[in-house]
CSV table of C-alpha atoms and ligand atoms in Angstrom, one decimal:
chain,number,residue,atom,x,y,z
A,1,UNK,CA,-17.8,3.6,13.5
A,2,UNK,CA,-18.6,6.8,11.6
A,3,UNK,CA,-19.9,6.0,7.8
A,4,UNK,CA,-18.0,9.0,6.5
A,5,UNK,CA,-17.0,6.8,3.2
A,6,UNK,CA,-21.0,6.0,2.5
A,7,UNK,CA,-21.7,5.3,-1.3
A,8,UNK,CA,-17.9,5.5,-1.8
A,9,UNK,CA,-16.6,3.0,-3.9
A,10,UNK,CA,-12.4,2.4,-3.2
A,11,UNK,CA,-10.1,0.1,-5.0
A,12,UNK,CA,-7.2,-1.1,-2.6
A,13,UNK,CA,-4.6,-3.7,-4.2
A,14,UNK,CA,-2.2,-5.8,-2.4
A,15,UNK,CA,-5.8,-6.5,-0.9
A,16,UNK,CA,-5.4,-10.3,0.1
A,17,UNK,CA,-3.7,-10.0,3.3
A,18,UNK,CA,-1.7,-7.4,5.6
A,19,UNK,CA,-2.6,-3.8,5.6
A,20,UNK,CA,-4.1,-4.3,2.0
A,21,UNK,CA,-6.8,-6.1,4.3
A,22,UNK,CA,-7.0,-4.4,6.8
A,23,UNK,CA,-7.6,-0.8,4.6
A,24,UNK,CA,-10.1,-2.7,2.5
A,25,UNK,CA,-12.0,-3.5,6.1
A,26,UNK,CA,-11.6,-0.4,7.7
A,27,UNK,CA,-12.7,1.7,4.4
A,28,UNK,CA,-15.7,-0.8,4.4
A,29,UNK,CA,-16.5,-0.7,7.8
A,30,UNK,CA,-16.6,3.8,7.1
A,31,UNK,CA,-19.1,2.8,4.3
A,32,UNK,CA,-17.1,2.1,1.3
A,33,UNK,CA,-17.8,-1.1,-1.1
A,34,UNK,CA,-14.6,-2.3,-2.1
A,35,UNK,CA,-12.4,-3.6,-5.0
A,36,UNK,CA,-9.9,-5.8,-4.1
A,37,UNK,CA,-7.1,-6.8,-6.2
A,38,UNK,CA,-3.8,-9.2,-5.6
A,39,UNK,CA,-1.4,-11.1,-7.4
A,40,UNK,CA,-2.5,-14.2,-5.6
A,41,UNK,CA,0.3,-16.2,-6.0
A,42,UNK,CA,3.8,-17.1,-5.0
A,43,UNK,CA,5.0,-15.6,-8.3
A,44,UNK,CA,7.9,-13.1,-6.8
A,45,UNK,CA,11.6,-13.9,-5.3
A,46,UNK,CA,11.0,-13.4,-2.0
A,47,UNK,CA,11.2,-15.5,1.6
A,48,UNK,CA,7.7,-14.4,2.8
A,49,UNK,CA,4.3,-15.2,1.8
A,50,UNK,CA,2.5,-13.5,-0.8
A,51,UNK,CA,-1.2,-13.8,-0.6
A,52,UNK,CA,-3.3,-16.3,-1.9
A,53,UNK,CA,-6.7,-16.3,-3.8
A,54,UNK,CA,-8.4,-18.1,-0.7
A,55,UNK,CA,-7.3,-15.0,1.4
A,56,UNK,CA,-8.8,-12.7,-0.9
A,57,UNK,CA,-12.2,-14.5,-0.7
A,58,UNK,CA,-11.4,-14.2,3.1
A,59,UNK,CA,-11.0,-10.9,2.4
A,60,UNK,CA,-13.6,-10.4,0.7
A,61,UNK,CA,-16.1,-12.5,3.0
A,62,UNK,CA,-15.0,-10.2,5.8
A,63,UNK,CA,-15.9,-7.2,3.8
A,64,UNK,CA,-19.6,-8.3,2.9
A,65,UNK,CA,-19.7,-9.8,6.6
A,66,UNK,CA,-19.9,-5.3,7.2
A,67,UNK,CA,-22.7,-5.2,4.7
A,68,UNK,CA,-20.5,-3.7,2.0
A,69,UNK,CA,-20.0,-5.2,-1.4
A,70,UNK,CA,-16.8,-6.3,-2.6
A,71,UNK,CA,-15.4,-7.5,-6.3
A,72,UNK,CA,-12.2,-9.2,-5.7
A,73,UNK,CA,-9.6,-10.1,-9.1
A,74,UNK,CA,-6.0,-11.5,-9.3
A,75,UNK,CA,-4.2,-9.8,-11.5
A,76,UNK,CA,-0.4,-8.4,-11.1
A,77,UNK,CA,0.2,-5.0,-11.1
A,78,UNK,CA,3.0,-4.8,-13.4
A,79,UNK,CA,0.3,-6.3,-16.0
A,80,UNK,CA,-1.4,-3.2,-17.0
A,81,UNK,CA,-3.2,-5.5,-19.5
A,82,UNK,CA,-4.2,-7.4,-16.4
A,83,UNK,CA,-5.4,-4.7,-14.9
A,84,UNK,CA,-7.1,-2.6,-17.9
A,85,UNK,CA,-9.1,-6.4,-17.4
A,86,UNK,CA,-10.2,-5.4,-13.9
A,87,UNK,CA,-11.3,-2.2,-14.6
A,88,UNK,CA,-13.6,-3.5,-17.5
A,89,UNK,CA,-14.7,-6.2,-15.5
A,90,UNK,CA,-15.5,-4.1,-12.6
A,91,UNK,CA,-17.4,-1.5,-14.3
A,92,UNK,CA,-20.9,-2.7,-14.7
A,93,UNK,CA,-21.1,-3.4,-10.7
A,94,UNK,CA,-19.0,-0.2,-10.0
A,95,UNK,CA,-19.9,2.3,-12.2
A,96,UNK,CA,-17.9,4.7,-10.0
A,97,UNK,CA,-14.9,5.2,-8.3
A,98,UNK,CA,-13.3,7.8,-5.4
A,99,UNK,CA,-10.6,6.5,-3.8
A,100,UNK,CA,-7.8,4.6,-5.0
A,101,UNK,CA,-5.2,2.7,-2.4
A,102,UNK,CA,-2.0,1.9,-4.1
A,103,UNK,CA,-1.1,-0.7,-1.3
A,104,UNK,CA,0.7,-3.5,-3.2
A,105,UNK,CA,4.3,-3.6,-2.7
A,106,UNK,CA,7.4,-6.2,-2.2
A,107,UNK,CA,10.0,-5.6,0.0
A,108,UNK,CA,14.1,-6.5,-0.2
A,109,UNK,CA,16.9,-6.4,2.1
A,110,UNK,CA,21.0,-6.1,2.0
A,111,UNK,CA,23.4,-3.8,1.1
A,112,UNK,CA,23.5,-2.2,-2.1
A,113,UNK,CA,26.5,-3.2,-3.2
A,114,UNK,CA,25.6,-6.9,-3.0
A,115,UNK,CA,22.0,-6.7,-4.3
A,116,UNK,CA,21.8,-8.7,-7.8
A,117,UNK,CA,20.5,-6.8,-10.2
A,118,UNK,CA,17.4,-9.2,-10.6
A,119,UNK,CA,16.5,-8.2,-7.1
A,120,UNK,CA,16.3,-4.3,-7.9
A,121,UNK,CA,14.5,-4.9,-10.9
A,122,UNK,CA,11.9,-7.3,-8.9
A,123,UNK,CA,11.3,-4.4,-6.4
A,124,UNK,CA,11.4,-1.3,-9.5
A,125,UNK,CA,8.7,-3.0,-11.0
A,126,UNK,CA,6.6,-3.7,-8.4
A,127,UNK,CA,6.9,-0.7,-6.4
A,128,UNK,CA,7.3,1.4,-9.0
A,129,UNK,CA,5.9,0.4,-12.4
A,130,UNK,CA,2.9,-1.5,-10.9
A,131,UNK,CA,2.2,1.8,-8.6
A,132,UNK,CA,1.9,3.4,-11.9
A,133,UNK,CA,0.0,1.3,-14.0
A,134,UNK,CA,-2.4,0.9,-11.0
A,135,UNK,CA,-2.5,5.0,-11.0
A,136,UNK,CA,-2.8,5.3,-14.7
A,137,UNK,CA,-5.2,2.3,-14.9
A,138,UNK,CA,-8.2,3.8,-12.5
A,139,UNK,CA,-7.8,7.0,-12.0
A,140,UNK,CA,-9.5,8.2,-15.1
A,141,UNK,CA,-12.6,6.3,-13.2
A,142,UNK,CA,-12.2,8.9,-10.5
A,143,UNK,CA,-11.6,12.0,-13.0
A,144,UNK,CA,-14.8,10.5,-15.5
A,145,UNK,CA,-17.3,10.3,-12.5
A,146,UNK,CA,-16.5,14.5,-11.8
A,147,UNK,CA,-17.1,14.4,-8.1
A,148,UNK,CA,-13.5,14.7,-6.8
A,149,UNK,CA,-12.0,11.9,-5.1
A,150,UNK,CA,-8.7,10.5,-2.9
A,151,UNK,CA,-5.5,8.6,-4.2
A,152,UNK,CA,-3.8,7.2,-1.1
A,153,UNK,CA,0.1,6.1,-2.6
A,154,UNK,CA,1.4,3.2,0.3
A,155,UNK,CA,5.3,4.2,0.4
A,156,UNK,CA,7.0,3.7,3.7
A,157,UNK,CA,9.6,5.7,6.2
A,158,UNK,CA,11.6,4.6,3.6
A,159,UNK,CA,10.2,6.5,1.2
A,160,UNK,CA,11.8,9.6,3.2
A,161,UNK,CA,14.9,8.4,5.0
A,162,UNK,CA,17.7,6.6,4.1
A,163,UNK,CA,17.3,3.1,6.2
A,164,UNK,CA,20.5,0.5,5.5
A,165,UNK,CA,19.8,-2.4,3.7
A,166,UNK,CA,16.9,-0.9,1.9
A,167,UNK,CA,18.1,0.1,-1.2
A,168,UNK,CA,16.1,-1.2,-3.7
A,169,UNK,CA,13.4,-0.5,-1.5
A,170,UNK,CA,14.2,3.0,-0.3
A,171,UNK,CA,15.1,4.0,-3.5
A,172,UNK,CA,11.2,3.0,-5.4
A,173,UNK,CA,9.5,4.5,-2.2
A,174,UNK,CA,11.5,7.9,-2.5
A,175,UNK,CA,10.3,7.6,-6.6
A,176,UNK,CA,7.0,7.1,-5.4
A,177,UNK,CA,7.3,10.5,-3.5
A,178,UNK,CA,8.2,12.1,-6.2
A,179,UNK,CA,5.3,10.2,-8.4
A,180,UNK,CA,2.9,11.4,-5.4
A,181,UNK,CA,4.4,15.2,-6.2
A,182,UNK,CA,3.7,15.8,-9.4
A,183,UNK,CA,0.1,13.6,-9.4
A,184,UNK,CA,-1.3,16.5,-6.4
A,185,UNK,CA,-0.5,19.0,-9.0
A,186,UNK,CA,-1.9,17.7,-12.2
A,187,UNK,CA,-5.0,16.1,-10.8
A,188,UNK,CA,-6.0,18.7,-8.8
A,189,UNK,CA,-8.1,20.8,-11.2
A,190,UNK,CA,-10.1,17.5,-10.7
A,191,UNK,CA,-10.8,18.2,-7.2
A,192,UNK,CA,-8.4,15.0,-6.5
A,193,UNK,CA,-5.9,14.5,-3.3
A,194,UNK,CA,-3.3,12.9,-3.7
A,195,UNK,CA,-1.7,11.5,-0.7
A,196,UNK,CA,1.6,9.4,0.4
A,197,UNK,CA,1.3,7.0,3.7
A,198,UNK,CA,4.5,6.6,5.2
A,199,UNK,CA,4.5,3.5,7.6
A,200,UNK,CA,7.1,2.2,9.9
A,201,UNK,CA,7.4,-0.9,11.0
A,202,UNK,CA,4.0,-3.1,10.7
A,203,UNK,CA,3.1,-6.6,11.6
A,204,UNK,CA,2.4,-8.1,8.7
A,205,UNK,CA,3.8,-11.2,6.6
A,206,UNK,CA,6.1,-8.8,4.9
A,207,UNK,CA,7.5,-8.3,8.3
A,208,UNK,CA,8.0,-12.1,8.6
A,209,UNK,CA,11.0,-12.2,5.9
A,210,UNK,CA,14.2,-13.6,8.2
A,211,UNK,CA,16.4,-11.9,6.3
A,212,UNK,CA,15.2,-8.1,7.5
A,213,UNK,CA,13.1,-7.1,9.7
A,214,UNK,CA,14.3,-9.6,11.6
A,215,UNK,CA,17.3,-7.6,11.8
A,216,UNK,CA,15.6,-5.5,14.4
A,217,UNK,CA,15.5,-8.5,17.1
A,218,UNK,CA,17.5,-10.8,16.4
A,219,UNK,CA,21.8,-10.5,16.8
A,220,UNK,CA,23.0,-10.2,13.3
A,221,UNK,CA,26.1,-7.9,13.3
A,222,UNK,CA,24.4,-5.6,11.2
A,223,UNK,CA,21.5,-5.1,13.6
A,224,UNK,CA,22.8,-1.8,15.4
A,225,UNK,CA,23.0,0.0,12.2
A,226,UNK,CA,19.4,-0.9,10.9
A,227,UNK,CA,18.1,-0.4,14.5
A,228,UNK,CA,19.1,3.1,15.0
A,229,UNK,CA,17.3,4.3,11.4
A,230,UNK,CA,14.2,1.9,12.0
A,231,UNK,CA,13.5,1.9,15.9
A,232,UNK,CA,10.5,3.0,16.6
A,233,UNK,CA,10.2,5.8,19.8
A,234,UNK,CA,7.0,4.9,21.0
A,235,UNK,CA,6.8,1.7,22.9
A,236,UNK,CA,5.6,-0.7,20.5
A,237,UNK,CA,4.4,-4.6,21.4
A,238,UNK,CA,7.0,-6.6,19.6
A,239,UNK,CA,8.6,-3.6,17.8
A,240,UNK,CA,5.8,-3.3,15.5
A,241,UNK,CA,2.5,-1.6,15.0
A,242,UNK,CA,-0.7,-3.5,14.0
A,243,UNK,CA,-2.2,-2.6,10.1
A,244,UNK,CA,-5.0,-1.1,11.6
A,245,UNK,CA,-3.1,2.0,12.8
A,246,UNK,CA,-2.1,3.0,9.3
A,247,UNK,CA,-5.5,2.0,7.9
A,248,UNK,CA,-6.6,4.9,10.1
A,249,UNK,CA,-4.6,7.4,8.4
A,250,UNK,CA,-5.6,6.0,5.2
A,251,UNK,CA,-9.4,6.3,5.9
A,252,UNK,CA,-8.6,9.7,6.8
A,253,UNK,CA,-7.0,10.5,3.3
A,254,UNK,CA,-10.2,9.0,1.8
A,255,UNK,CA,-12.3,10.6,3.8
A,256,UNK,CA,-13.6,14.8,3.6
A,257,UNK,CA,-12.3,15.2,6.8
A,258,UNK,CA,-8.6,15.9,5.0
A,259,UNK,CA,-10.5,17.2,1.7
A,260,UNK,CA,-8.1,20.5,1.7
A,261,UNK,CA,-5.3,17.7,2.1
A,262,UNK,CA,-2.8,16.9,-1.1
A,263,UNK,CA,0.7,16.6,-1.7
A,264,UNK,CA,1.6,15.5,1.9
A,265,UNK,CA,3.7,12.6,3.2
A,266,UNK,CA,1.9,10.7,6.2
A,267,UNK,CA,4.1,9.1,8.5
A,268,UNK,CA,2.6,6.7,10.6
A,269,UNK,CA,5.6,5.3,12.3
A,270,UNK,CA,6.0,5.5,16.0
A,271,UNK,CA,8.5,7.8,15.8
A,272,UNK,CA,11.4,6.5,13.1
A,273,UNK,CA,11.2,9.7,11.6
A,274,UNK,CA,12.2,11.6,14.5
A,275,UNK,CA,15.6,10.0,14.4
B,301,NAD,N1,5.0,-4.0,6.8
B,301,NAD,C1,5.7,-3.0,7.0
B,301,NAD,O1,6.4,-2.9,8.0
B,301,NAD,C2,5.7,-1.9,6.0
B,301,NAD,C3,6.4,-0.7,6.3
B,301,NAD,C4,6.3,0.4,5.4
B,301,NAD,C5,5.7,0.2,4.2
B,301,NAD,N2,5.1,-1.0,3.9
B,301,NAD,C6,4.4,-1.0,2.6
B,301,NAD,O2,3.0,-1.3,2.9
B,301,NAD,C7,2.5,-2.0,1.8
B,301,NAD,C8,1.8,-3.3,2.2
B,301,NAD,O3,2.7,-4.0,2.9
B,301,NAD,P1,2.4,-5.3,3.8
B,301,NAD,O4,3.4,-5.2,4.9
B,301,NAD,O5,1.0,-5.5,4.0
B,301,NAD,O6,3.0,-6.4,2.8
B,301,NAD,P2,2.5,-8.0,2.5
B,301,NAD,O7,3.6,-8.6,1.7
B,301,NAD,O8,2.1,-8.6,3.8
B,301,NAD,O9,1.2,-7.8,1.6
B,301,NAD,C9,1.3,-7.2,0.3
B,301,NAD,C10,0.3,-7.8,-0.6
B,301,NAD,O10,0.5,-7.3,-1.9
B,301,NAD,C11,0.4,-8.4,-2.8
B,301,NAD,N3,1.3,-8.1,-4.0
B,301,NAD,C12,2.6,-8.1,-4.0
B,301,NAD,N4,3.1,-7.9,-5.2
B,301,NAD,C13,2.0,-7.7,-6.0
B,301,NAD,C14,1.8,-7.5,-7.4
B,301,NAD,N5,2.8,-7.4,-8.2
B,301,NAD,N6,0.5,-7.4,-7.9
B,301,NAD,C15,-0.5,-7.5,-7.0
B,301,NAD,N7,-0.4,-7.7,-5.7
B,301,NAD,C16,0.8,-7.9,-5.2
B,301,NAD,C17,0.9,-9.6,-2.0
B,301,NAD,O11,0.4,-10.8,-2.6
B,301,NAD,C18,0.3,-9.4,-0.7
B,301,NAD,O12,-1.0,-9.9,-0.5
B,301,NAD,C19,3.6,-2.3,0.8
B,301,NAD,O13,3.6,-1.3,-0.2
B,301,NAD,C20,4.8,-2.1,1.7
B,301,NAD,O14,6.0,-1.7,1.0
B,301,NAD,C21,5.1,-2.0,4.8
């Protein structure tokens, strides 16, 4: 593996499981040393697991198993006190920072006219508050250390397209779009990218929730309208792709070899866009 992240510190959240893992050990395994953050807890409305504080040790033991360190902290992203906490905590053993993965996300199915309000403000604050107050919380790490660095915004097809029965969810991915938009632009005079990753389907244990993605298999009435936004063109095994392929694209982003790159949606997605 090329070490094109060496002496790069990144902090990836969501970071317990699913491509939150999988970025932390691909950025680790390029040379990064890693701070990992999760909620760690079953502490949203949703029928999938959320990760646990034993997976983010796992995590974490699998990122020191590639000789890289890694500080690991629960802490909820809609808690910017929470996470002001991480930053302090963090900053004695990382005095730096360059690249920031804003991974953490929860995801929501059904139509919009029957999704409870309670639902949409679940998914707003998640996906689009806690993407903020992790932005607002670290970059200034990135901008204080004056060497430049990569912000890497997790949004989704559905940050782009219009897929049914997303609507909570399409509609904070298309905000964090526009978040992504204006960041390029004002944080550029720092010499910092900012970058959206657009994935399609993933296997992950977001992708486990019955009551969508399942929608792609199974023979729920409603399954020919999701399936023709969400169907992947490239064969896929299962229908979905494996973390690692979008934690490619994401070491990319962090990585020089994009350094002229900001402002860009990355879809990684099979092909759903093409649709
Ligand atoms: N899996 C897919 O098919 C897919 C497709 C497109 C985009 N995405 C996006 O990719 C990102 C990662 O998704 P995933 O499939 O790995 O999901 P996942 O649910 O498997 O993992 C998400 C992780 O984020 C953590 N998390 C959730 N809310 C949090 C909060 N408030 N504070 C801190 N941590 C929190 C969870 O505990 C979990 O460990 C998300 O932003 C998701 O919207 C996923």
């Amino acid at each position: 593996m090329q070490k094109r992240l060496a002496g790069k510190t990144a902090l990836v959240t969501g970071a317990a499981h699913g491509q939150g893992r999988s970025h932390c050990l691909r950025l680790a395994s390029e040379g990064a040393d890693i701070i990992a953050i999760d909620l760690c807890a079953q502490a949203l409305d949703v029928a999938y697991p959320l990760g646990s504080w034993e997976a983010l040790k796992d995590t974490a033991r699998q990122v020191e198993a590639l000789g890289r360190r890694c500080f690991i902290a629960k802490a909820d992203i809609r808690d910017r006190a929470a996470l002001d906490k991480v930053v302090e905590d963090s900053a004695g053993e990382f005095p730096a920072l360059d690249i920031l993965v804003a991974n953490a996300g929860v995801g929501s199915y059904g139509r919009v006219l029957e999704t409870p309000k309670e639902v949409w403000d679940q998914v707003m604050s998640v996906n689009m508050t806690g993407t903020f107050n992790t932005i607002q919380a670290f970059t200034p790490r990135i901008v204080e250390g004056g060497n430049g660095g990569s912000v890497i915004i997790i949004s989704s097809v559905s940050g782009i397209k219009g897929l049914p029965f997303t609507g909570a969810y399409a509609a904070s991915k298309h905000g964090l779009q526009g978040l992504a938009a204006v960041l390029a632009q004002e944080l550029a005079e720092h010499n910092i990218r900012v970058n959206t990753v657009n994935p399609g389907p993933v296997s992950t244990p977001l992708t486990s929730d019955k009551t969508g993605p399942a929608l792609l298999t199974g023979d729920h009435p409603d399954t020919l309208l999701f399936k023709g936004s969400f169907s992947p063109m490239l064969p896929l095994d299962g229908g979905f792709m494996d973390a690692k392929e979008i934690s490619a694209a994401v070491a990319w982003l962090a990585s020089d070899d994009s350094r002229f790159v900001t402002g860009l949606a990355v879809p990684v997605d099979a092909g759903v866009m093409v649709r």
